[in-house]
PDB file of C-alpha atoms in Angstrom:
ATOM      1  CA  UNK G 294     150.616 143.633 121.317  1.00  0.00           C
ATOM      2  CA  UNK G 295     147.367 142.506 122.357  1.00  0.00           C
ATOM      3  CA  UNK G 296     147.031 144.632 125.331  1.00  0.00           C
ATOM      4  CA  UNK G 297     146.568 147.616 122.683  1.00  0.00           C
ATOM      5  CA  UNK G 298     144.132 146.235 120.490  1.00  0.00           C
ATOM      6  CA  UNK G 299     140.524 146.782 120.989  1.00  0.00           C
ATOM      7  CA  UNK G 300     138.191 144.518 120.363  1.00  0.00           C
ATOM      8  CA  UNK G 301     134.719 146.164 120.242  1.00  0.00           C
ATOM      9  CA  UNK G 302     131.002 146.033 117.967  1.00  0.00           C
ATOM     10  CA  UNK G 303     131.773 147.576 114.666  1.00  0.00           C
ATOM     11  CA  UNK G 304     129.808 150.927 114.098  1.00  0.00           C
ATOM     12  CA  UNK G 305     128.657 152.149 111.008  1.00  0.00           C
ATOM     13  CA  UNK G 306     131.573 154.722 110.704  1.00  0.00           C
ATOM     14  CA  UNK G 307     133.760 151.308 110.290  1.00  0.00           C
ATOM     15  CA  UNK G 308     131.787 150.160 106.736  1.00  0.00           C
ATOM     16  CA  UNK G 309     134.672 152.171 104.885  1.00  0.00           C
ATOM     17  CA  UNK G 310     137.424 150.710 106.524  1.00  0.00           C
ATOM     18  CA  UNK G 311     136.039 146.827 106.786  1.00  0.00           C
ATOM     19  CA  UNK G 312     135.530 147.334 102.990  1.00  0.00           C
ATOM     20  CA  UNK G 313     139.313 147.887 102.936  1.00  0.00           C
ATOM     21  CA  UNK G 314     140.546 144.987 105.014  1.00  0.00           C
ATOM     22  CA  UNK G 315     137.753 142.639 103.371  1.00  0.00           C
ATOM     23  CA  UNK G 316     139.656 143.473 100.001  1.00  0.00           C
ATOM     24  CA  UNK G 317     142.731 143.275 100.952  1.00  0.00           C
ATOM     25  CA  UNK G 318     142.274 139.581 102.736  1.00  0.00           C
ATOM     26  CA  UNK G 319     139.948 138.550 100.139  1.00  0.00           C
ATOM     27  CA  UNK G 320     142.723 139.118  97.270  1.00  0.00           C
ATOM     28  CA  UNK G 321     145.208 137.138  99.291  1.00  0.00           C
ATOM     29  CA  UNK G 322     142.990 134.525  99.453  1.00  0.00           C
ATOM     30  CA  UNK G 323     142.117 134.462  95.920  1.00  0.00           C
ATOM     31  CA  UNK G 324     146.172 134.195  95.142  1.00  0.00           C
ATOM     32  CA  UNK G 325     146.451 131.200  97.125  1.00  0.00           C
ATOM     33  CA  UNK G 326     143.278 129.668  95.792  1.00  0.00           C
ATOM     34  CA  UNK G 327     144.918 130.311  92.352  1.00  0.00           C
ATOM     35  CA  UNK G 328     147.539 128.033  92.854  1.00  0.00           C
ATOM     36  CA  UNK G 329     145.134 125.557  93.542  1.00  0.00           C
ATOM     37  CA  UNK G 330     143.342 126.162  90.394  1.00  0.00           C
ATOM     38  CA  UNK G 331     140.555 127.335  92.102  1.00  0.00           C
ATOM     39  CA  UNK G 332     138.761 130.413  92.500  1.00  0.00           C
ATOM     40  CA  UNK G 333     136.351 131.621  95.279  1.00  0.00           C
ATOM     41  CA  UNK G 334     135.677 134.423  97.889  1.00  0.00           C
ATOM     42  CA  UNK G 335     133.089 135.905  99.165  1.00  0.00           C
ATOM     43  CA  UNK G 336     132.756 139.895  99.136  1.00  0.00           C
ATOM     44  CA  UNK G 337     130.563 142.164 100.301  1.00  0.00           C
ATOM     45  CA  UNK G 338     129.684 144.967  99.184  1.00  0.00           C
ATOM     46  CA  UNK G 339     129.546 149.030 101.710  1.00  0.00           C
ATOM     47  CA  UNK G 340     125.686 148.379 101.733  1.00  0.00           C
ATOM     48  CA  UNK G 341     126.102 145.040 102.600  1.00  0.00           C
ATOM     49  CA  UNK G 342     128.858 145.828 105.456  1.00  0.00           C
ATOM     50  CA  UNK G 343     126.100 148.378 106.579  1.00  0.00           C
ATOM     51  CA  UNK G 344     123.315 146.047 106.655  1.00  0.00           C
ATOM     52  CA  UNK G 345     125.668 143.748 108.671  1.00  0.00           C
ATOM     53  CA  UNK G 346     126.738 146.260 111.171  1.00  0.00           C
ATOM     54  CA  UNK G 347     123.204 147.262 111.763  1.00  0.00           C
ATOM     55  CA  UNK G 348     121.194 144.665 111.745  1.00  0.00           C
ATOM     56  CA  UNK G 349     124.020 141.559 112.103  1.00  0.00           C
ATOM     57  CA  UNK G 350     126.585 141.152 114.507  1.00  0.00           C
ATOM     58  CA  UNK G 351     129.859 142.019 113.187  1.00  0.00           C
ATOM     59  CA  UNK G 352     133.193 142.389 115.497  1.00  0.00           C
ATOM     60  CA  UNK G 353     136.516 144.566 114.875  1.00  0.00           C
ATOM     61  CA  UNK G 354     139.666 144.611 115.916  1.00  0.00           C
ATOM     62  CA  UNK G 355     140.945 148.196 116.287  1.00  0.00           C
ATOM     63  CA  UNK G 356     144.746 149.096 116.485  1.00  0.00           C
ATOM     64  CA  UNK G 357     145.629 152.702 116.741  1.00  0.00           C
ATOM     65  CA  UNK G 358     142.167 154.018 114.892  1.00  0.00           C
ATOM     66  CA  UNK G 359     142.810 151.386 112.451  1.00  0.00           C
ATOM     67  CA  UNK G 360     140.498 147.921 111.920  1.00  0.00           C
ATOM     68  CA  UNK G 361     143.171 145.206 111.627  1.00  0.00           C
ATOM     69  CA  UNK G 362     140.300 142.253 112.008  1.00  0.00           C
ATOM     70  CA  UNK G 363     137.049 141.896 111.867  1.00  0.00           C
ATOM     71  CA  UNK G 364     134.122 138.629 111.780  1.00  0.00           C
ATOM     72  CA  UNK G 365     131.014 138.761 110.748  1.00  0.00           C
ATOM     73  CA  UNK G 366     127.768 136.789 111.913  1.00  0.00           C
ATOM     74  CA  UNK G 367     124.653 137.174 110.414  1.00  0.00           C
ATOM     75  CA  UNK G 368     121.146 135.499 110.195  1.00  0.00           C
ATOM     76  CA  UNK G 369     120.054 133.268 107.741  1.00  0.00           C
ATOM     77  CA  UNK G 370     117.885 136.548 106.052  1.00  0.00           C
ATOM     78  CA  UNK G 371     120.732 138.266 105.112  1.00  0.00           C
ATOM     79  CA  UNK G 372     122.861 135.446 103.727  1.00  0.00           C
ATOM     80  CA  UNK G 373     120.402 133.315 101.694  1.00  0.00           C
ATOM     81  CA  UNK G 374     120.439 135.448  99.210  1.00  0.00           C
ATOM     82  CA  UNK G 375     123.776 133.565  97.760  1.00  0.00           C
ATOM     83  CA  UNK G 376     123.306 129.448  96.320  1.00  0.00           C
ATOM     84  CA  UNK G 377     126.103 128.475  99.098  1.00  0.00           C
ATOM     85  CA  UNK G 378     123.631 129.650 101.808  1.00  0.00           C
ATOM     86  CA  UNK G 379     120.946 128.512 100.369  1.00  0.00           C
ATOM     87  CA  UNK G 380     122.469 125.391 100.244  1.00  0.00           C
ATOM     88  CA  UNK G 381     123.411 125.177 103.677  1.00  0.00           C
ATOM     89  CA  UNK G 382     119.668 125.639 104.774  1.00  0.00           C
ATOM     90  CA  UNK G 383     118.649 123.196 103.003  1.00  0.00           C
ATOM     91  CA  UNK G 384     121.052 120.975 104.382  1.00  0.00           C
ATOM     92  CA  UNK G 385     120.085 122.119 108.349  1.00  0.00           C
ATOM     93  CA  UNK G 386     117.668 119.291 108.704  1.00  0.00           C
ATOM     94  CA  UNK G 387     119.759 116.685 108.713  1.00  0.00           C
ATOM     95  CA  UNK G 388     122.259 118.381 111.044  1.00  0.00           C
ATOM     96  CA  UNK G 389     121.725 117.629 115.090  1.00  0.00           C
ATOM     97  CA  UNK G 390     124.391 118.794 117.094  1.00  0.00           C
ATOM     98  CA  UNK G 391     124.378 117.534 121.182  1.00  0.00           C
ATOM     99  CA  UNK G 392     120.902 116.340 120.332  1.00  0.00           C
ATOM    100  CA  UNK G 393     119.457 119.876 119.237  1.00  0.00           C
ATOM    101  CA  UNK G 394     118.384 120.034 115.601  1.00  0.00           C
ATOM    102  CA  UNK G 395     120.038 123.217 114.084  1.00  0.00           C
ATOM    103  CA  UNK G 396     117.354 125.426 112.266  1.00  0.00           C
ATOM    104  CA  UNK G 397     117.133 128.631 110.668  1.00  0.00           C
ATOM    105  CA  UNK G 398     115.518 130.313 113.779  1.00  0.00           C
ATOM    106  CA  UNK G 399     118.181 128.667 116.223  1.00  0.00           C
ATOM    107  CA  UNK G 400     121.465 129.424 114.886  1.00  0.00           C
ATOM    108  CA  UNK G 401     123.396 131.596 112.350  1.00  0.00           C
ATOM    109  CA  UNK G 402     125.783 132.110 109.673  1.00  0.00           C
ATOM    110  CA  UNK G 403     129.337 132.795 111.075  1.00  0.00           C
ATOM    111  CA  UNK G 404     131.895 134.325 109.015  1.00  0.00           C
ATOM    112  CA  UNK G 405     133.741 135.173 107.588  1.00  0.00           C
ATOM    113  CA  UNK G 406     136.907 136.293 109.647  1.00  0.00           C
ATOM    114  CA  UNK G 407     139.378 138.834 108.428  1.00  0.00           C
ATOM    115  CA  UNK G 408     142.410 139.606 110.157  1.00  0.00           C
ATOM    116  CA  UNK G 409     145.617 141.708 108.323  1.00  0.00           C
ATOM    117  CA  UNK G 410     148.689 139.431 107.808  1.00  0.00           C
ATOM    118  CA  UNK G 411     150.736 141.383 110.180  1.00  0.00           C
ATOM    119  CA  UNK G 412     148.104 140.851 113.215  1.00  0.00           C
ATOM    120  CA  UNK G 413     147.954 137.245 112.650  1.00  0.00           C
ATOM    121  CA  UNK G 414     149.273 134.940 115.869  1.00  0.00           C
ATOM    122  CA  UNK G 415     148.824 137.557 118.448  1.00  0.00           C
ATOM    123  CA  UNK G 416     144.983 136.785 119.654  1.00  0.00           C
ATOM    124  CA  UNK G 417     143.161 138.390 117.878  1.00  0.00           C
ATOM    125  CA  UNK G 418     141.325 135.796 116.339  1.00  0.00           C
ATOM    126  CA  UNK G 419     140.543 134.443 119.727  1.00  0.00           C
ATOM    127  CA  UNK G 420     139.607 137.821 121.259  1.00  0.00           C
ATOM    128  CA  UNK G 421     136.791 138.476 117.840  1.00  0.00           C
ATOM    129  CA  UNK G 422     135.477 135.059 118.652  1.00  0.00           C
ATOM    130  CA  UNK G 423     134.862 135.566 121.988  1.00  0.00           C
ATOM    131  CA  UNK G 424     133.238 138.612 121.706  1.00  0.00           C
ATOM    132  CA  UNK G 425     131.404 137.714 118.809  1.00  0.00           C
ATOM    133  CA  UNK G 426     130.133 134.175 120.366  1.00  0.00           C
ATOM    134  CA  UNK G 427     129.006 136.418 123.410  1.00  0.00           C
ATOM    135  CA  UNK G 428     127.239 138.802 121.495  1.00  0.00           C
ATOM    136  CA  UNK G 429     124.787 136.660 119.201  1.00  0.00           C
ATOM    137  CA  UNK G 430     124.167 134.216 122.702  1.00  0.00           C
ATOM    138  CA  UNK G 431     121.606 136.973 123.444  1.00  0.00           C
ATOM    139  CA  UNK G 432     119.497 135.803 120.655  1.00  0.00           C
ATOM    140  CA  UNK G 433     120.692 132.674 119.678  1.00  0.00           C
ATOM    141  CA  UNK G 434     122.382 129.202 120.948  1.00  0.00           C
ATOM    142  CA  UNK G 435     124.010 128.273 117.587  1.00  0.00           C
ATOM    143  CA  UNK G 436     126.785 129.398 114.923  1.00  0.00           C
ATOM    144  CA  UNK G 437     127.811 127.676 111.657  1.00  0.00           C
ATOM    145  CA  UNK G 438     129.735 127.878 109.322  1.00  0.00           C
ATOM    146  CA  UNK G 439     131.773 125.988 106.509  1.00  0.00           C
ATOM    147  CA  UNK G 440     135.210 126.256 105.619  1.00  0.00           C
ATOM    148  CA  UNK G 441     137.257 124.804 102.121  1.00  0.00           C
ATOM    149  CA  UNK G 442     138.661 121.207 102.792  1.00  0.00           C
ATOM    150  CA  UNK G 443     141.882 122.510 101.615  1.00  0.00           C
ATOM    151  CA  UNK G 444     141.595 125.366 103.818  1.00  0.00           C
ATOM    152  CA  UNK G 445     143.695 123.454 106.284  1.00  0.00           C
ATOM    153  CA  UNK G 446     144.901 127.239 108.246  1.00  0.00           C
ATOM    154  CA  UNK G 447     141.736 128.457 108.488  1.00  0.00           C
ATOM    155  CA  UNK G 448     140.398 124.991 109.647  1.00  0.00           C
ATOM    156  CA  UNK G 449     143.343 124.731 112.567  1.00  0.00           C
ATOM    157  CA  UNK G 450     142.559 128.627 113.765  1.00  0.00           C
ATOM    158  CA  UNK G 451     137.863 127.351 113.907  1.00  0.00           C
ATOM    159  CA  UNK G 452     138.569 123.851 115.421  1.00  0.00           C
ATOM    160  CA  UNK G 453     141.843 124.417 117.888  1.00  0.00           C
ATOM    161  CA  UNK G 454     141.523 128.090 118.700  1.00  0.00           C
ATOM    162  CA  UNK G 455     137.743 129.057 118.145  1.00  0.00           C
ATOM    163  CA  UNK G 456     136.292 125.788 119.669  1.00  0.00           C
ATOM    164  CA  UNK G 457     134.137 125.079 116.837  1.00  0.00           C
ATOM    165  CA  UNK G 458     133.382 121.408 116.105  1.00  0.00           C
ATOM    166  CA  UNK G 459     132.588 119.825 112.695  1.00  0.00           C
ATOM    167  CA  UNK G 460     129.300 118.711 112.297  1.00  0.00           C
ATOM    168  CA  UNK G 461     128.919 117.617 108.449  1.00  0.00           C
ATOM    169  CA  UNK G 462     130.833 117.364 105.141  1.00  0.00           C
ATOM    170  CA  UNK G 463     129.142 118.983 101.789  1.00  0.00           C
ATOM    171  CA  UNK G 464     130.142 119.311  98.263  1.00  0.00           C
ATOM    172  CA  UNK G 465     129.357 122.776  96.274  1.00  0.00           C
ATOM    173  CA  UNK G 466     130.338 124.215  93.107  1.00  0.00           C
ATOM    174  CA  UNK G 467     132.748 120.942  92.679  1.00  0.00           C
ATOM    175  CA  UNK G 468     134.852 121.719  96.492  1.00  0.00           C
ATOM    176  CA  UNK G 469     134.176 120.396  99.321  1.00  0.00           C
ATOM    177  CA  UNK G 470     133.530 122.118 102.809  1.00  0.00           C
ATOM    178  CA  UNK G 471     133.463 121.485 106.295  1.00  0.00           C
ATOM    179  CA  UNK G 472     130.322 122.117 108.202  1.00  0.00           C
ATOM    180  CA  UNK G 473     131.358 123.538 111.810  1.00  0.00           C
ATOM    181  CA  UNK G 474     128.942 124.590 114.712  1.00  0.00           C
ATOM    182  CA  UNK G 475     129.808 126.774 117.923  1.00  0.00           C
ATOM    183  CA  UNK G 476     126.911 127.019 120.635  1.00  0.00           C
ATOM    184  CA  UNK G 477     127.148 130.645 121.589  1.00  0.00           C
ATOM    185  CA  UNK G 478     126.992 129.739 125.196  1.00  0.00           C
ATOM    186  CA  UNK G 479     128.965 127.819 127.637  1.00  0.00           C
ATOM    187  CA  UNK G 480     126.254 125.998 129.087  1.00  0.00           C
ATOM    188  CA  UNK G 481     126.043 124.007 125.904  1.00  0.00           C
ATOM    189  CA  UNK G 482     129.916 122.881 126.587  1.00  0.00           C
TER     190      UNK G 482
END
């Protein structure tokens, strides 16, 4: 199945589409946070895809014409506009990863990661990774993120299959999140 996806930079003719999958994904998520008794999600909105595509890094997954993934990077800019972010800045410098001190001009938000239920297992979340880690290494050495403590599936997929490490533990909004880096290049494995 693999062999006939294409993994490629997202274009601006995509926004409509990544809208789609983003709101399909994101309700899925909110059902399963439900029975946790929590609620969160992040969504963007078509002008925020756009500003994304065109001045972010953001990686699709293309079946037949149709985006079945997609992952988003993005620098700090763009995504402290949100208290989480904001948050996580703040929070940057006390982090030191391999002896490097992560800062807003050295490294970037990462995520999130979309890909349709059907699509799941087959690579793809390896393949938008890759391409994606590639990508922002020609501007900058570091991605982070944070994923949910009880996220446990999406923690698995970042630590085992994207190669990301976890560098701190915060609390926000009363839940509690991993902090994960990924240098962008593989001299800093």
């Amino acid at each position: 199945m693999m062999n006939s996806i294409k993994i490629r930079l997202a274009t601006v003719q995509d926004v409509a589409a990544l809208a789609r999958l983003e709101l399909t994904q994101l309700q899925d998520e909110l059902v399963v946070e439900q029975r946790n008794n929590s609620l969160s999600g992040q969504s963007f909105s078509k002008v925020d895809l756009t500003c994304l595509v065109t001045e972010h890094w953001v990686v699709v997954a293309e079946l037949d014409g149709d985006i079945v993934g997609y992952v988003i990077a993005g620098r700090w800019s763009f995504f402290k506009q949100w208290p989480i972010y904001r948050n996580l800045l703040n929070r940057l410098p006390r982090i030191d990863y391999e002896k490097a001190k992560l800062t807003e001009s050295n490294c970037c938000q990462y995520g999130p990661i979309w890909i349709a239920g059907e699509h799941r297992g087959q690579g793809i979340f390896e393949a938008l990774v890759q391409l994606l880690r590639k990508t922002v290494a020609k501007e900058l050495p570091y991605m982070l993120t944070f994923i949910a403590e009880d996220n446990a599936g999406s923690f698995a997929a970042h630590t085992r299959k994207g190669g990301m490490q976890v560098v701190d533990f915060i609390s926000f909004d009363e839940r509690d999140y991993y902090l994960l880096v990924l240098p962008t290049s593989d001299s800093f494995f």
